[in-house]
Amino acid sequence: MKLKQFFLAFLLAFVCVHSFSQTKKDVVVGNADEVLKEMRSFSPEGPFKKSDYQGVVKTIVVTGEINEDQLKEIARYFSEILSTNGYYYDEADEYHYIEPKDRGIISANLDLSKTNGLNKIPERAFREALSLKTIILPNEITEIENSAFDSCVFLESIIIPNSVTQIGKYAFSGCKSLKTIYYAVTKEQWRKIQIAENNETLLQADIEFINL
């Protein structure tokens, strides 16, 4: 049931493409360069209004070849632009501070399952990515490095492929909203993963074993 609800929620985000604004896309699909170009347009222009972004859910689907630098830049937007957690950078890469009363959170789903070229989620890649709500990891990765998702406090669920053999220390530390791990395929394979220290939130989450 939980898995069904997860995918229904993901599908709903696709259906509601125009529910927020005709000038901002709620669903972005493309290769890494195309996605990055679109994500740059998410940067607020002029005075930031909390009402512009509060409650918005975006879905980002990356396809094709991707490298670590591109992944890190995508991840940066989840922490510095989408979450607007105190500041943002405009297209000229100029820093802007946002008053606490005007800050908002964009919830965002990230699907990396259609990518290739990555064999790991790099250290601290998504650290403090406050906008990250759900993520589907690439099918080829073997390692989630130290602090990769540290302090993603609004991350609720993640799909981990059975290619993963190691999860580094603090990889999911501080992910206090993490409720469900979807793992392909079996409990026996899950138990073989080397999970380092300080991943209590990962170990305490419900695990659903699925076939992808």
Coordinates of C-alpha atoms in Angstrom, one line a residue, residues 28-206:
V28 CA 11.1 19.2 -15.6
V29 CA 12.3 16.2 -17.8
G30 CA 15.6 16.2 -19.7
N31 CA 19.3 15.4 -19.8
A32 CA 21.5 16.9 -17.1
D33 CA 22.3 20.1 -19.1
E34 CA 18.6 20.7 -20.0
V35 CA 17.6 20.2 -16.4
L36 CA 20.2 22.5 -15.1
K37 CA 19.2 25.2 -17.5
E38 CA 15.6 24.9 -16.4
M39 CA 16.5 24.8 -12.7
R40 CA 18.5 28.1 -13.0
S41 CA 15.2 29.7 -14.0
F42 CA 13.7 28.7 -10.6
S43 CA 15.8 31.5 -9.0
P44 CA 13.4 34.2 -7.7
E45 CA 13.7 37.5 -9.4
G46 CA 13.2 40.7 -7.5
P47 CA 11.6 40.7 -4.1
F48 CA 11.0 37.1 -2.9
K49 CA 7.4 36.4 -1.9
K50 CA 6.8 33.4 0.4
S51 CA 3.3 33.0 -1.2
D52 CA 5.0 32.4 -4.6
Y53 CA 6.5 29.1 -3.5
Q54 CA 4.9 27.9 -0.3
G55 CA 3.4 24.4 -0.9
V56 CA 4.7 24.0 -4.5
V57 CA 5.8 20.5 -5.4
K58 CA 8.2 20.1 -8.3
T59 CA 9.2 16.9 -10.0
I60 CA 12.6 16.7 -11.7
V61 CA 13.5 13.7 -14.0
V62 CA 17.0 13.5 -15.3
T63 CA 17.7 11.3 -18.3
G64 CA 20.9 10.0 -20.1
E65 CA 24.5 10.6 -19.2
I66 CA 25.4 12.5 -16.1
N67 CA 28.7 13.1 -14.3
E68 CA 29.5 14.0 -10.7
D69 CA 29.9 17.7 -11.3
Q70 CA 26.4 17.9 -12.9
L71 CA 24.9 15.9 -10.1
K72 CA 26.5 18.2 -7.5
E73 CA 25.2 21.3 -9.3
I74 CA 21.7 19.8 -9.5
A75 CA 21.9 19.1 -5.8
R76 CA 23.1 22.6 -5.1
Y77 CA 19.8 24.0 -6.4
F78 CA 17.9 21.8 -3.9
S79 CA 19.7 23.5 -1.0
E80 CA 20.4 27.0 -2.3
I81 CA 17.6 27.9 -4.7
L82 CA 14.6 25.7 -4.2
S83 CA 14.6 25.6 -0.5
T84 CA 15.4 29.3 -0.2
N85 CA 16.8 28.6 3.3
G86 CA 18.0 32.1 3.9
Y87 CA 19.7 33.0 0.6
Y88 CA 19.7 32.4 -3.1
Y89 CA 22.0 33.2 -6.1
D90 CA 20.6 34.9 -9.1
E91 CA 21.6 34.2 -12.7
A92 CA 24.6 36.5 -12.4
D93 CA 25.6 34.4 -9.4
E94 CA 25.1 37.3 -7.0
Y95 CA 24.1 36.5 -3.4
H96 CA 20.8 37.6 -1.9
Y97 CA 19.7 37.3 1.7
I98 CA 16.1 36.5 2.4
E99 CA 14.5 37.7 5.6
P100 CA 13.2 34.8 7.8
K101 CA 9.6 35.9 7.6
D102 CA 9.8 35.7 3.7
R103 CA 11.3 32.2 3.4
G104 CA 9.4 29.3 1.9
I105 CA 10.1 25.7 0.9
I106 CA 9.5 24.1 -2.5
S107 CA 9.1 20.4 -2.1
A108 CA 10.8 18.5 -4.9
N109 CA 10.9 14.9 -6.2
L110 CA 14.1 13.9 -8.0
D111 CA 14.2 10.9 -10.3
L112 CA 17.7 9.7 -11.4
S113 CA 16.7 6.2 -12.4
K114 CA 16.9 7.0 -16.1
T115 CA 20.5 8.3 -15.9
N116 CA 23.8 6.5 -16.5
G117 CA 27.5 7.3 -15.8
L118 CA 27.4 7.5 -12.0
N119 CA 28.8 4.8 -9.8
K120 CA 28.2 6.6 -6.5
I121 CA 26.4 9.5 -4.8
P122 CA 29.4 11.7 -3.8
E123 CA 30.2 12.8 -0.3
R124 CA 28.0 15.7 1.0
A125 CA 26.3 15.9 -2.4
F126 CA 22.8 16.6 -1.1
R127 CA 23.7 17.8 2.4
E128 CA 21.1 20.2 3.7
A129 CA 19.0 19.8 0.5
L130 CA 15.9 21.0 2.3
S131 CA 13.7 20.8 -0.8
L132 CA 14.3 17.1 -1.4
K133 CA 11.1 15.2 -0.7
T134 CA 11.6 11.9 -2.6
I135 CA 14.5 10.6 -4.7
I136 CA 15.0 7.6 -7.0
L137 CA 18.7 6.8 -7.2
P138 CA 20.5 5.7 -10.4
N139 CA 20.5 2.0 -11.1
E140 CA 24.3 1.7 -11.5
I141 CA 25.5 3.2 -8.3
T142 CA 27.4 1.0 -5.8
E143 CA 28.0 3.5 -3.0
I144 CA 26.3 6.3 -1.1
E145 CA 29.3 8.2 0.3
N146 CA 29.7 9.9 3.7
S147 CA 27.1 12.6 4.5
A148 CA 25.6 12.3 1.0
F149 CA 22.1 13.2 2.4
D150 CA 23.0 14.6 5.7
S151 CA 20.4 16.9 7.2
C152 CA 17.9 16.5 4.4
V153 CA 15.2 17.1 7.0
F154 CA 12.2 16.9 4.7
L155 CA 13.3 13.8 2.8
E156 CA 10.4 11.3 3.2
S157 CA 11.3 8.3 1.0
I158 CA 14.1 7.0 -1.3
I159 CA 14.4 4.2 -3.8
I160 CA 17.8 2.4 -3.5
P161 CA 18.9 0.0 -6.2
N162 CA 20.3 -3.4 -5.4
S163 CA 23.6 -2.4 -6.9
V164 CA 24.4 -0.5 -3.7
T165 CA 26.9 -2.3 -1.5
Q166 CA 28.1 0.5 0.8
I167 CA 26.5 3.4 2.6
G168 CA 28.9 5.8 4.3
K169 CA 28.8 7.3 7.8
Y170 CA 26.4 10.1 8.3
A171 CA 24.9 9.5 4.9
F172 CA 21.4 9.9 6.2
S173 CA 22.1 11.6 9.5
G174 CA 19.5 14.2 10.5
C175 CA 16.9 13.0 7.9
K176 CA 14.2 13.2 10.6
S177 CA 11.3 12.9 8.1
L178 CA 12.6 9.7 6.4
K179 CA 9.8 7.2 6.7
T180 CA 10.3 4.6 4.0
I181 CA 13.1 3.0 2.1
Y182 CA 12.2 1.2 -1.1
Y183 CA 14.9 -1.3 -2.0
A184 CA 15.2 -3.6 -4.9
V185 CA 15.0 -6.5 -4.3
T186 CA 15.2 -8.8 -1.2
K187 CA 15.8 -8.6 2.5
E188 CA 18.8 -10.9 2.2
Q189 CA 20.5 -8.5 -0.2
W190 CA 19.7 -5.5 2.0
R191 CA 21.4 -7.2 4.9
K192 CA 24.6 -7.5 2.9
I193 CA 25.0 -3.8 2.5
Q194 CA 27.7 -2.3 4.6
I195 CA 26.1 0.6 6.5
A196 CA 28.5 2.8 8.4
E197 CA 27.8 4.5 11.7
N198 CA 25.4 7.4 12.4
N199 CA 22.7 6.3 10.0
E200 CA 20.0 5.7 12.7
T201 CA 17.3 7.4 10.6
L202 CA 18.0 5.0 7.7
L203 CA 17.9 1.9 10.0
Q204 CA 14.7 3.0 11.7
A205 CA 12.7 3.7 8.6
D206 CA 10.3 1.2 7.1

